[in-house]
mmCIF file of C-alpha atoms in Angstrom:
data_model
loop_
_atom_site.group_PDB
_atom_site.id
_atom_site.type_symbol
_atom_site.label_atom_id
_atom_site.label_comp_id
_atom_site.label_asym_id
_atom_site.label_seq_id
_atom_site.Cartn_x
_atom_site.Cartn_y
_atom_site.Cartn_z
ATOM 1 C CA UNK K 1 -53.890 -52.173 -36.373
ATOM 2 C CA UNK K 2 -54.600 -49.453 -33.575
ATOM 3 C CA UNK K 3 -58.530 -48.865 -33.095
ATOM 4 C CA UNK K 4 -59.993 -46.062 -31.686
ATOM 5 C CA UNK K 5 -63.449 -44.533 -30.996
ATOM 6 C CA UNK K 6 -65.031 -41.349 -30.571
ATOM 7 C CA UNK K 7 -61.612 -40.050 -32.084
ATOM 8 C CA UNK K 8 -60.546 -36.855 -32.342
ATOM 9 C CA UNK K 9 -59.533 -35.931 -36.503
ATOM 10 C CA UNK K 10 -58.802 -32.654 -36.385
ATOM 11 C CA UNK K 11 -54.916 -33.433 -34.798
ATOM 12 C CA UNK K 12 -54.975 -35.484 -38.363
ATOM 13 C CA UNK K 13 -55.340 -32.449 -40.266
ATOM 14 C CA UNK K 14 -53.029 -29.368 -41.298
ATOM 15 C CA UNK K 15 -55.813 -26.908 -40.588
ATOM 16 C CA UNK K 16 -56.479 -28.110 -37.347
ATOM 17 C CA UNK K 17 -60.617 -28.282 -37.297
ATOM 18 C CA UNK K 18 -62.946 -31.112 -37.469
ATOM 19 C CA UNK K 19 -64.892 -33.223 -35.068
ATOM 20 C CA UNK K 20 -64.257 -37.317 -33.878
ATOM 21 C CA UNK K 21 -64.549 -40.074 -35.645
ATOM 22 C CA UNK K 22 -66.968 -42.677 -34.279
ATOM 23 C CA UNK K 23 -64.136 -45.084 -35.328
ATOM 24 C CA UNK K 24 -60.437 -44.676 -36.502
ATOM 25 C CA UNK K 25 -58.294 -46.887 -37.180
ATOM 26 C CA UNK K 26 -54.838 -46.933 -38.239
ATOM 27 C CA UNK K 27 -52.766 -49.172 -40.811
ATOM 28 C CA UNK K 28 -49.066 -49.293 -41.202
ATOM 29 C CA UNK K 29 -49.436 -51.968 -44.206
ATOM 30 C CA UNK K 30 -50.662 -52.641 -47.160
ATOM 31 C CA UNK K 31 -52.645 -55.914 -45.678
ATOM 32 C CA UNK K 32 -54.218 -53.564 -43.099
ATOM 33 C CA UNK K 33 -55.936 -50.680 -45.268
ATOM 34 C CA UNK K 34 -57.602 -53.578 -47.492
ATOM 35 C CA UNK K 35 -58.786 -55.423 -44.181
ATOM 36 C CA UNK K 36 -60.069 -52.279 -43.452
ATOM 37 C CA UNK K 37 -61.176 -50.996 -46.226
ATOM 38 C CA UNK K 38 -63.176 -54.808 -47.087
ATOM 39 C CA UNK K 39 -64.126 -54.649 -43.416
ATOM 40 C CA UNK K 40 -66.142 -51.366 -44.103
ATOM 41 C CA UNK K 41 -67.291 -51.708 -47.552
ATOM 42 C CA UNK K 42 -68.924 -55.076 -46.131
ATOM 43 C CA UNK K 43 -70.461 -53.790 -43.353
ATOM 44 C CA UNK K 44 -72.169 -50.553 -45.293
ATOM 45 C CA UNK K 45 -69.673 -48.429 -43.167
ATOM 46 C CA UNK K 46 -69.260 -45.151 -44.396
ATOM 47 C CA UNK K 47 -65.438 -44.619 -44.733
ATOM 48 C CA UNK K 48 -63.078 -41.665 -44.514
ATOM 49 C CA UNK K 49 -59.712 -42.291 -45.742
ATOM 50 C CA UNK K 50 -56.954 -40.025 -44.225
ATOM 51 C CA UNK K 51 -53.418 -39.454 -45.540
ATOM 52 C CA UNK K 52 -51.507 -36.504 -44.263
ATOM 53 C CA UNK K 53 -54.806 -34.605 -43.997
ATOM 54 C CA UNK K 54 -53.271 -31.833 -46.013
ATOM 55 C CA UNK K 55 -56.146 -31.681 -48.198
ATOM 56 C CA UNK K 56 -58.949 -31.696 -45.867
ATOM 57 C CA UNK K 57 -61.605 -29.502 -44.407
ATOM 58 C CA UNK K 58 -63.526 -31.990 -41.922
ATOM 59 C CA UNK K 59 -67.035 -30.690 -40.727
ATOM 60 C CA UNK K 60 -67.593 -29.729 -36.943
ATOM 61 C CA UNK K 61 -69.690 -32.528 -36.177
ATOM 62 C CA UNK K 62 -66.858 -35.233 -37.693
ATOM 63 C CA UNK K 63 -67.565 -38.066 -39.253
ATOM 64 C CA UNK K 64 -69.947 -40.510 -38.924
ATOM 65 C CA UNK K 65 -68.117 -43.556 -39.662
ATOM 66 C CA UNK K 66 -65.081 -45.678 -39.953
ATOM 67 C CA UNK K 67 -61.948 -42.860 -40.370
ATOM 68 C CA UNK K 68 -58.600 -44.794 -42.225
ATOM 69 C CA UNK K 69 -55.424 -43.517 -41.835
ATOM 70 C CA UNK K 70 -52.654 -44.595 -43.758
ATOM 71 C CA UNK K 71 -49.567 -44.781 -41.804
ATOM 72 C CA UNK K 72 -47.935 -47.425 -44.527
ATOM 73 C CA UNK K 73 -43.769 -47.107 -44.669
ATOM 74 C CA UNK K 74 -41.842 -47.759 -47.674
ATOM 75 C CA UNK K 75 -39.413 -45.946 -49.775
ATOM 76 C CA UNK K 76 -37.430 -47.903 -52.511
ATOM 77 C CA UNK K 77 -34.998 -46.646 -54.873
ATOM 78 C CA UNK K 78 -33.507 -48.573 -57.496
ATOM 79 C CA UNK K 79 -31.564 -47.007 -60.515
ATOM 80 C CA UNK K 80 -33.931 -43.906 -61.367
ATOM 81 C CA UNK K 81 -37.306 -45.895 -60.197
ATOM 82 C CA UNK K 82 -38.421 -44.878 -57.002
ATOM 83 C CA UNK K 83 -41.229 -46.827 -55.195
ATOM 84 C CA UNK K 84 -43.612 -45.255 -52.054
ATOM 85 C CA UNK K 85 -45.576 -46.552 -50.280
ATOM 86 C CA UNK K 86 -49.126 -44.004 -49.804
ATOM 87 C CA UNK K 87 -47.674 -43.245 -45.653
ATOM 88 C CA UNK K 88 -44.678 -42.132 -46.751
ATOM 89 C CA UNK K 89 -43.916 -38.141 -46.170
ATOM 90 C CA UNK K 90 -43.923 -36.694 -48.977
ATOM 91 C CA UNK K 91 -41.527 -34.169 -48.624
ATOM 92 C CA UNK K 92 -39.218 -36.267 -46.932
ATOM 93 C CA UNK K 93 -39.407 -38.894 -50.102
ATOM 94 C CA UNK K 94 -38.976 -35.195 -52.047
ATOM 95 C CA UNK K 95 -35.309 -34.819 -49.953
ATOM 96 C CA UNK K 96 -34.033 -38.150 -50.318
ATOM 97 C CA UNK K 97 -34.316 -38.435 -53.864
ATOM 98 C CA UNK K 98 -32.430 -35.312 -54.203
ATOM 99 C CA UNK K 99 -29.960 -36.275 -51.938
ATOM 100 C CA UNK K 100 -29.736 -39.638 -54.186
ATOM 101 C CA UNK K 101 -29.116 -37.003 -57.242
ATOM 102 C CA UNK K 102 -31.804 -37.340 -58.879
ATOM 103 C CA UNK K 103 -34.192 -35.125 -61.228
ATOM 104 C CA UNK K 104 -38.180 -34.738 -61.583
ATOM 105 C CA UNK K 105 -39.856 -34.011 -58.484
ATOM 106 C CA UNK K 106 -37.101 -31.592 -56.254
ATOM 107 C CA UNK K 107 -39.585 -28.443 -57.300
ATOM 108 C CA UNK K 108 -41.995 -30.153 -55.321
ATOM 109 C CA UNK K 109 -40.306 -29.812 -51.673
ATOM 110 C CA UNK K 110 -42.206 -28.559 -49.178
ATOM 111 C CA UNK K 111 -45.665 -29.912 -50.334
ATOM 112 C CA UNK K 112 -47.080 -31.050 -46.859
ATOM 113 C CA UNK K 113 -48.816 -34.472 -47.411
ATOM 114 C CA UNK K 114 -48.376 -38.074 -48.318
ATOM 115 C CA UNK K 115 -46.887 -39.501 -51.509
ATOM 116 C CA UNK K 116 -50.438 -41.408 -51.827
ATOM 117 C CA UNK K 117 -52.206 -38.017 -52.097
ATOM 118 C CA UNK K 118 -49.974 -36.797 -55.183
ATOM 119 C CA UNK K 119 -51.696 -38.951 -58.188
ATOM 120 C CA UNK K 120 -55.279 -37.898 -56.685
ATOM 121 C CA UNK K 121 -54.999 -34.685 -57.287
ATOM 122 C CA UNK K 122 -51.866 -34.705 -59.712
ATOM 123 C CA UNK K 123 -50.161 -32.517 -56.908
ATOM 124 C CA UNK K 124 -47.673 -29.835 -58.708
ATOM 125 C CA UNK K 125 -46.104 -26.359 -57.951
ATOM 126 C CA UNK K 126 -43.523 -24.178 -59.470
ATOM 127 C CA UNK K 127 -42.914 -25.615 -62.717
ATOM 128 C CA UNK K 128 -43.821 -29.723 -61.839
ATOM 129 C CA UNK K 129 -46.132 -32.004 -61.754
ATOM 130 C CA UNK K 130 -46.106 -35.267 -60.271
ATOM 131 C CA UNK K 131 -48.098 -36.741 -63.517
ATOM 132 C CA UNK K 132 -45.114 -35.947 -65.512
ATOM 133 C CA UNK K 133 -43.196 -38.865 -63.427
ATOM 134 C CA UNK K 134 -45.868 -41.099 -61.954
ATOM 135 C CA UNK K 135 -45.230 -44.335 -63.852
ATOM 136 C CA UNK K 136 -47.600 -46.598 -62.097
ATOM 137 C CA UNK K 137 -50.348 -46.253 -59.486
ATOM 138 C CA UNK K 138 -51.074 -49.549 -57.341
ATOM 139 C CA UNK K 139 -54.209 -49.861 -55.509
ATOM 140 C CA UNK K 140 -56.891 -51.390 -54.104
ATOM 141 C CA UNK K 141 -60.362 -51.590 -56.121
ATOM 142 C CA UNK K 142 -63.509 -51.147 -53.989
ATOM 143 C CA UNK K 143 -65.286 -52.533 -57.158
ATOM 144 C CA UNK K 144 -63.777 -55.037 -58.346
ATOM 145 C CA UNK K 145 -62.442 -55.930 -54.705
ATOM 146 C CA UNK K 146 -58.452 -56.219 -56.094
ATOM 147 C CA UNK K 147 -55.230 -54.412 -56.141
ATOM 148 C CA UNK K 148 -55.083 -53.272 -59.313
ATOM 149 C CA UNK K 149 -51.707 -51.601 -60.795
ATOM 150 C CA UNK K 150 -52.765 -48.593 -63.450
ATOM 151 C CA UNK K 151 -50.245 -47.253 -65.703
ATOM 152 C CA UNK K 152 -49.509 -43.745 -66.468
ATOM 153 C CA UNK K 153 -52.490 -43.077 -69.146
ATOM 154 C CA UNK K 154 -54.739 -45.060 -67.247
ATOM 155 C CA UNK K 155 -54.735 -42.600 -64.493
ATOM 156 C CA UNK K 156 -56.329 -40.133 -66.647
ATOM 157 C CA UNK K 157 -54.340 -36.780 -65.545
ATOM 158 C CA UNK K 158 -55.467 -33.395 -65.860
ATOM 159 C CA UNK K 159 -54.328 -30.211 -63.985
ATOM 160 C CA UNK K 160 -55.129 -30.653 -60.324
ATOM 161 C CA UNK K 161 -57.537 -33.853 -61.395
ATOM 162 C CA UNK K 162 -56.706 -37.579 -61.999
ATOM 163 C CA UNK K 163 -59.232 -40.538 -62.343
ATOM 164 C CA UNK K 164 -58.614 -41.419 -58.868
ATOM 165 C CA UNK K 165 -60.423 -37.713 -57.620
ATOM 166 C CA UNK K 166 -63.202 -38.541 -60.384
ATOM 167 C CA UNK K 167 -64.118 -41.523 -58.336
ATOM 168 C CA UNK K 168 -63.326 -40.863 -54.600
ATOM 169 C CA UNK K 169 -65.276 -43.940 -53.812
ATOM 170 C CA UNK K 170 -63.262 -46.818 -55.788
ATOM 171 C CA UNK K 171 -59.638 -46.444 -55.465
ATOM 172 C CA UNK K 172 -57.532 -46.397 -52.249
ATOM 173 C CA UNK K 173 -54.022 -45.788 -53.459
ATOM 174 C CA UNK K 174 -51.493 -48.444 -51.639
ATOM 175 C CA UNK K 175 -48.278 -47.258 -53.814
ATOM 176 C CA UNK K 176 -46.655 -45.157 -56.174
ATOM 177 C CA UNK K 177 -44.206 -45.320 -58.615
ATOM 178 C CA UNK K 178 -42.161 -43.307 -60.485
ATOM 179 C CA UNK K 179 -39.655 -42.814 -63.350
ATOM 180 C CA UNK K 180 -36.929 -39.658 -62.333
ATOM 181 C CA UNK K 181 -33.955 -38.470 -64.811
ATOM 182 C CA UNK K 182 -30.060 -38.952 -63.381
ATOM 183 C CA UNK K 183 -29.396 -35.471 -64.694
ATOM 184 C CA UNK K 184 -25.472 -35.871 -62.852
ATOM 185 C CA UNK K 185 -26.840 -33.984 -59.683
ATOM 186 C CA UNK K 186 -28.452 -31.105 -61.381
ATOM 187 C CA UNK K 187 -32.616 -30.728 -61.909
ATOM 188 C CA UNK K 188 -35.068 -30.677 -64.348
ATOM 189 C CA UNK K 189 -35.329 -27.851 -66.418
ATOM 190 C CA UNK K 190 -36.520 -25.025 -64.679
ATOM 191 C CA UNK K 191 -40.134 -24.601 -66.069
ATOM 192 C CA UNK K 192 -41.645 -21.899 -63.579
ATOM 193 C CA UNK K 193 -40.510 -17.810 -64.001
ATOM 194 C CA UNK K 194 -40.126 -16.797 -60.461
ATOM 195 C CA UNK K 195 -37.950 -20.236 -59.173
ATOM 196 C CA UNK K 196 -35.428 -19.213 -62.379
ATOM 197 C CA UNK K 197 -35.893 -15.583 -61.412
ATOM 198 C CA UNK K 198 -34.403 -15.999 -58.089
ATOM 199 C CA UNK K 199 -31.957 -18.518 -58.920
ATOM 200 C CA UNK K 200 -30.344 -15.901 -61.987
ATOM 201 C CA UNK K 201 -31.260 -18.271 -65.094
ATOM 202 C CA UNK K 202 -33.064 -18.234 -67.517
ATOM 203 C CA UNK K 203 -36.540 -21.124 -68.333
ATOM 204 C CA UNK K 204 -35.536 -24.311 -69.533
ATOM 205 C CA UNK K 205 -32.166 -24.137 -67.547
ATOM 206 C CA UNK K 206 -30.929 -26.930 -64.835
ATOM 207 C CA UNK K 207 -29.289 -25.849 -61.987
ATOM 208 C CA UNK K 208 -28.103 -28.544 -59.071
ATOM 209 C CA UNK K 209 -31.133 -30.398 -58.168
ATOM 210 C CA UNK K 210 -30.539 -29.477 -54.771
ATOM 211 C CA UNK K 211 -30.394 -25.698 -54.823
ATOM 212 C CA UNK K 212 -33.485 -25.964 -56.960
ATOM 213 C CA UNK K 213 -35.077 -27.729 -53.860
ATOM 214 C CA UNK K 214 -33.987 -25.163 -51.603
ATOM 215 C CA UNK K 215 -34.994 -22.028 -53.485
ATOM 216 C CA UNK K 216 -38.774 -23.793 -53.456
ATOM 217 C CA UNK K 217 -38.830 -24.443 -49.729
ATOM 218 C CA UNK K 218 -37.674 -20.546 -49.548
ATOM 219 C CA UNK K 219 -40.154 -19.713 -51.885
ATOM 220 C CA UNK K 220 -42.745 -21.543 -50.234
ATOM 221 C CA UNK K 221 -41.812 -20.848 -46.811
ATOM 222 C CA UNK K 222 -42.197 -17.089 -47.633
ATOM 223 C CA UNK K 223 -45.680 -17.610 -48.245
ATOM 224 C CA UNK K 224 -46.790 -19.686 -45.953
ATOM 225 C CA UNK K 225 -46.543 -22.554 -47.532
ATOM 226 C CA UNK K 226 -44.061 -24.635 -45.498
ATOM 227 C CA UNK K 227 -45.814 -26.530 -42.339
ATOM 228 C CA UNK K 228 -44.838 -24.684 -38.999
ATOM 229 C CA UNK K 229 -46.888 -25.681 -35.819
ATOM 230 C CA UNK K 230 -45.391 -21.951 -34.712
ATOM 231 C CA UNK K 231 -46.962 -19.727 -37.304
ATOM 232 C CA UNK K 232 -50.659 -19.977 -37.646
ATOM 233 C CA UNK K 233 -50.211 -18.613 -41.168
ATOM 234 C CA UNK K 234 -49.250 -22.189 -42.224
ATOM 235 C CA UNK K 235 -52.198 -23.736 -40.357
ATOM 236 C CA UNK K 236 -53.870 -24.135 -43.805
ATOM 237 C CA UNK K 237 -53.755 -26.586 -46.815
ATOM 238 C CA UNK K 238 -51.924 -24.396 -48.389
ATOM 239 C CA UNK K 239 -53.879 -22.894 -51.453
ATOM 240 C CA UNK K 240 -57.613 -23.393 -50.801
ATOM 241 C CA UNK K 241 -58.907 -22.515 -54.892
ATOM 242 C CA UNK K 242 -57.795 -23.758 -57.928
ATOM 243 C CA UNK K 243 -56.464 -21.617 -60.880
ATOM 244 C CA UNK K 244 -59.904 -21.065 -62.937
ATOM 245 C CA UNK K 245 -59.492 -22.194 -66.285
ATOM 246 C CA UNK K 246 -62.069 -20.564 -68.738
ATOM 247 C CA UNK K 247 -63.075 -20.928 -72.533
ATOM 248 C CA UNK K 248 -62.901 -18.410 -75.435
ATOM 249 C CA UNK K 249 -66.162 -16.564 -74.297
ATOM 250 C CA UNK K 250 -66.088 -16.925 -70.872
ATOM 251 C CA UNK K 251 -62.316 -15.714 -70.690
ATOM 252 C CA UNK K 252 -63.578 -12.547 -72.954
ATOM 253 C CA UNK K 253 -66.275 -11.693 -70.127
ATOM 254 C CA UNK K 254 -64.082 -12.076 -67.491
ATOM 255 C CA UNK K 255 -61.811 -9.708 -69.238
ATOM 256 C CA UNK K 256 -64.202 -7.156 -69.895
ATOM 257 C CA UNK K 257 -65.424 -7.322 -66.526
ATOM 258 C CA UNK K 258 -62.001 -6.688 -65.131
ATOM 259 C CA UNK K 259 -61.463 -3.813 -67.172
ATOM 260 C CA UNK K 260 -64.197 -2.443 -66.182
ATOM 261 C CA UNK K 261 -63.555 -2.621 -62.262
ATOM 262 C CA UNK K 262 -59.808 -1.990 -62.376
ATOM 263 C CA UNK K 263 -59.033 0.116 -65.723
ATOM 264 C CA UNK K 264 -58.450 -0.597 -69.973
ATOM 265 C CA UNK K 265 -54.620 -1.600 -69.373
ATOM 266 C CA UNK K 266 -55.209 -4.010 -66.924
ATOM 267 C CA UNK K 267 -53.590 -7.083 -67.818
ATOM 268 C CA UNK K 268 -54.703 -10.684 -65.740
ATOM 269 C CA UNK K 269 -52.555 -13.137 -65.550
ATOM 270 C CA UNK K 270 -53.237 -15.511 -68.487
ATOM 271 C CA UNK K 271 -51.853 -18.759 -69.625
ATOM 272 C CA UNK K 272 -52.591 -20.983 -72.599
ATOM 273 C CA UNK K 273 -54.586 -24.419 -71.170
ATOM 274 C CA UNK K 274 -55.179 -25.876 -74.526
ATOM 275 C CA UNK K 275 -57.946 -26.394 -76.564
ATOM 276 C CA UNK K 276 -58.477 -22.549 -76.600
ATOM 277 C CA UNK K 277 -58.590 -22.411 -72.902
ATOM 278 C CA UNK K 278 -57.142 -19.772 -70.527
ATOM 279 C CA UNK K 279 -55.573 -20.329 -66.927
ATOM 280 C CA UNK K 280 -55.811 -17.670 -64.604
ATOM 281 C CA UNK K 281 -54.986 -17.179 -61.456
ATOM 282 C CA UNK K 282 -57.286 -17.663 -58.275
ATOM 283 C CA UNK K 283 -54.734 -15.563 -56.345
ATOM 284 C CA UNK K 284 -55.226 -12.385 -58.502
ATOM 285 C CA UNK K 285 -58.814 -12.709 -58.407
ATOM 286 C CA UNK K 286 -59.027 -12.768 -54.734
ATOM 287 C CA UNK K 287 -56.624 -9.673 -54.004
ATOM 288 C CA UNK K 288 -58.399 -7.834 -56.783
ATOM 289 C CA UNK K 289 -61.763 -8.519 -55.706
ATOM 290 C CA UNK K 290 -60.336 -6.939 -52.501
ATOM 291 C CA UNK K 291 -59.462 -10.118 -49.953
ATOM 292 C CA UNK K 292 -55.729 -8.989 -49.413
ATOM 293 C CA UNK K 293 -53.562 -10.844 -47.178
ATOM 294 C CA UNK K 294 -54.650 -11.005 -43.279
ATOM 295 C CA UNK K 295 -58.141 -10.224 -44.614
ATOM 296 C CA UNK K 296 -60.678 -11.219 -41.431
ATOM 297 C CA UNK K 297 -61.353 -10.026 -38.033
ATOM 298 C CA UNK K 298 -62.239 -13.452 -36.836
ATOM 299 C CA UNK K 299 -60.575 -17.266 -35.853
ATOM 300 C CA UNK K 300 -60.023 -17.843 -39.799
ATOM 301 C CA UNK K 301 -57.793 -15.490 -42.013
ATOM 302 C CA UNK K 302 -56.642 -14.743 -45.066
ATOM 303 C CA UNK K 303 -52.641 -15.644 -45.039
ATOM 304 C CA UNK K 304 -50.867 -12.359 -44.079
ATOM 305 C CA UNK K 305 -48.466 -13.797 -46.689
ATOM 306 C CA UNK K 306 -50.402 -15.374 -49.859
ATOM 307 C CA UNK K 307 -54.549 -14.736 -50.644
ATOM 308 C CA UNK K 308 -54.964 -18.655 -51.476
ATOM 309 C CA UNK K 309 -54.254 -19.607 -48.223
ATOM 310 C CA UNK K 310 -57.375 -19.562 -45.685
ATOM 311 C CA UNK K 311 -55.693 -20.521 -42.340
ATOM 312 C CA UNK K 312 -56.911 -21.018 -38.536
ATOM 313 C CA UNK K 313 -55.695 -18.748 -36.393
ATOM 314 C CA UNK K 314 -55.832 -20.961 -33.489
ATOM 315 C CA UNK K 315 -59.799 -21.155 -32.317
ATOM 316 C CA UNK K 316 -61.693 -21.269 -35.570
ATOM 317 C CA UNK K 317 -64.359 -24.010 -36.564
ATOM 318 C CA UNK K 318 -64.895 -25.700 -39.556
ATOM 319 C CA UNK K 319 -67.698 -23.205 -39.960
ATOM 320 C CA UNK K 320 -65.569 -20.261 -39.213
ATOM 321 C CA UNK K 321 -63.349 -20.853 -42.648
ATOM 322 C CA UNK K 322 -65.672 -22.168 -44.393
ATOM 323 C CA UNK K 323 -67.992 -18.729 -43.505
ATOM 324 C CA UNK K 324 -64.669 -17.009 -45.124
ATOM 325 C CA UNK K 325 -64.178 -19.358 -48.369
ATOM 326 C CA UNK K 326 -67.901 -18.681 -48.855
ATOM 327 C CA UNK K 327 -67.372 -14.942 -48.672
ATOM 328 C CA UNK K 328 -64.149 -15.254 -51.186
ATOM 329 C CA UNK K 329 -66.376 -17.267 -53.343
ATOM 330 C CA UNK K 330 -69.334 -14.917 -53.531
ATOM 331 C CA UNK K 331 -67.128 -11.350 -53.984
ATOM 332 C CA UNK K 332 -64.952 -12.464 -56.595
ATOM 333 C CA UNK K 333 -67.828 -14.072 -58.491
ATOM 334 C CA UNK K 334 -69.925 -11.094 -58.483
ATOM 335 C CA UNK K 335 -66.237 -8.846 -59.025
ATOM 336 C CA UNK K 336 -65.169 -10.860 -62.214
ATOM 337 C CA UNK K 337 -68.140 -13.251 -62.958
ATOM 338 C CA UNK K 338 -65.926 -16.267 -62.190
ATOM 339 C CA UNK K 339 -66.682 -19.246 -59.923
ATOM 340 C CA UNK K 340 -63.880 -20.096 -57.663
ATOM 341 C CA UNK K 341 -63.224 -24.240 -56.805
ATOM 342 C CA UNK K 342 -61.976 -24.984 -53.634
ATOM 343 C CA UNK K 343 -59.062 -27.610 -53.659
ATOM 344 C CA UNK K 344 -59.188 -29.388 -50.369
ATOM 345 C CA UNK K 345 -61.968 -32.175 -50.086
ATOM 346 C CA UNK K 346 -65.018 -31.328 -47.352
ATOM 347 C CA UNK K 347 -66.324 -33.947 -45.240
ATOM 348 C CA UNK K 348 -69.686 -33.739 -43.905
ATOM 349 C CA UNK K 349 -69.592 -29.821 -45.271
ATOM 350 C CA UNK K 350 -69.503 -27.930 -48.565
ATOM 351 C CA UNK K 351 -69.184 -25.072 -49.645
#
């Protein structure tokens, strides 16, 4: 297992930013993140576990601690069960089981990340999410001190939340399984408007699972959503707030509020969450609030090509975006009355 101190984290990252790591080590097995993980949990080591660091925003002073990163290898496909181990890329794992012809996860291309990240926070875009095919989550207990295997309903999925996110401190997924559909090459039915849109169907069609992947990753890519170590507009984790879901009352005073700023016939985006609940979307808010894209005159930006991306344009600090998110936070609360949660998990900040 590689060891190193005083290490830098923010190469580990997708936005770039973050200070060393008094310690990081590096496992490429299963074997190795328990060592490690036992090795710290013994020792009263704090621990930061690192995956494709897609999901991060690590302070400017680091992290005071052991840092884990998971650079485990396995992909194994048998039938329509697919096995990966938490290292794996999982975009890469997203190609291969299209090119295998296979159906459930090919509107998830382009994700930047590892497959150990998906059940935390139930990763899903255009139309999927990886709940809907997770069979199995294997990992190790910091509590019990065992691998433990939990099924499906066990994992206790919501959107963007799992159990595994409701205790950050117990669970260190090792691998992942899932159940996919032999659909004879062609996807899942297409769930999401736009990705049927551009593809000339209509919702609830299949279309060849691997034109389905490739309309995403154009999708995606034209929002700055695809990793490019070119374009500073992906330097990001890709969209920093989650769609706010609100109750009967407070979806009726975010309504009225919205008609009041921006006219009666406005319309928000608005989809049914059950239980009475409303989805909307964090990317209206923040344009209509009036953070458009390439809003900032510093080192971190609004996209120039989606408002839920906060990216580093090269020389920004963790402080720097954070200073934006803040400033997002604050206008479109006092714009619409509506608290905005930021996706990616701080270390050593908040916001």
């Amino acid at each position: 297992m590689q060891e190193l101190h005083d290490a830098p984290l923010a190469p580990l990252t997708t936005f770039r930013l973050g200070g060393p790591a008094d310690r990081l080590l590096t496992a490429t097995t299963d074997t190795e993140v328990i060592a490690a993980v036992r090795e710290a949990d013994d020792s009263g080591t704090p621990l930061l576990v690192i995956g494709g660091g897609s999901n991060l925003v690590i302070g400017d002073k680091g992290f005071d601690g052991t840092a884990l990163r998971i650079a485990t290898k396995g992909f194994e496909l048998s039938g329509t069960t697919l096995e990966l181990a938490a290292g794996e890329v999982w975009t890469d794992a997203v190609a291969r089981v299209v090119e295998a012809g296979l159906a459930g996860i090919e509107c998830l291309a382009g994700i930047p990340g590892s497959a150990g990240a998906t059940p935390i926070q139930n990763v899903g875009a255009y139309g999927q999410e990886v709940s809907a095919v997770i069979t199995e989550v294997v990992a190790y207990d910091r509590h019990t001190r065992e691998t433990v295997t939990l099924a499906n309903e066990a994992c206790d999925f919501s959107y963007r939340h799992s159990r595994f996110k409701a205790e950050p401190d117990r669970f260190v997924v090792l691998r992942v399984r899932f159940g996919l559909e032999d659909a004879g090459g062609r996807s899942a039915p297409l769930r999401y408007a736009e990705t049927a849109r551009v593809m000339g169907v209509e919702q609830g069609d299949r279309v060849p699972a691997a034109a389905a992947r490739e309309t995403v990753l154009r999708l995606r890519a034209g929002k700055g959503m695809v990793l490019d170590p070119e374009d500073h507009d992906t330097w990001s984790a890709g969209s920093f707030f989650t769609n706010p879901v609100l109750d009967e009352t407070g979806y009726a005073a975010f309504l009225a509020l919205a008609r009041a700023r921006l006219g009666d016939d406005v319309t928000p985006p608005a989809f049914p969450a059950g239980d009475g609940a409303v989805k909307t979307s964090a990317a209206w808010l923040i344009d209509k609030a009036g953070f458009t894209k390439g809003y900032g005159t510093g080192p971190a930006r609004i996209s120039t090509k989606h408002t839920l991306a906060l990216t580093n344009r090269g020389g920004a600090t963790a402080e720097d975006l954070l200073a934006l998110a803040r400033e997002v936070v604050a206008g479109v609360h006092e714009a619409f009355g509506v608290t905005l949660v930021n996706e990616p998990v701080t270390v050593g900040v908040s916001l």
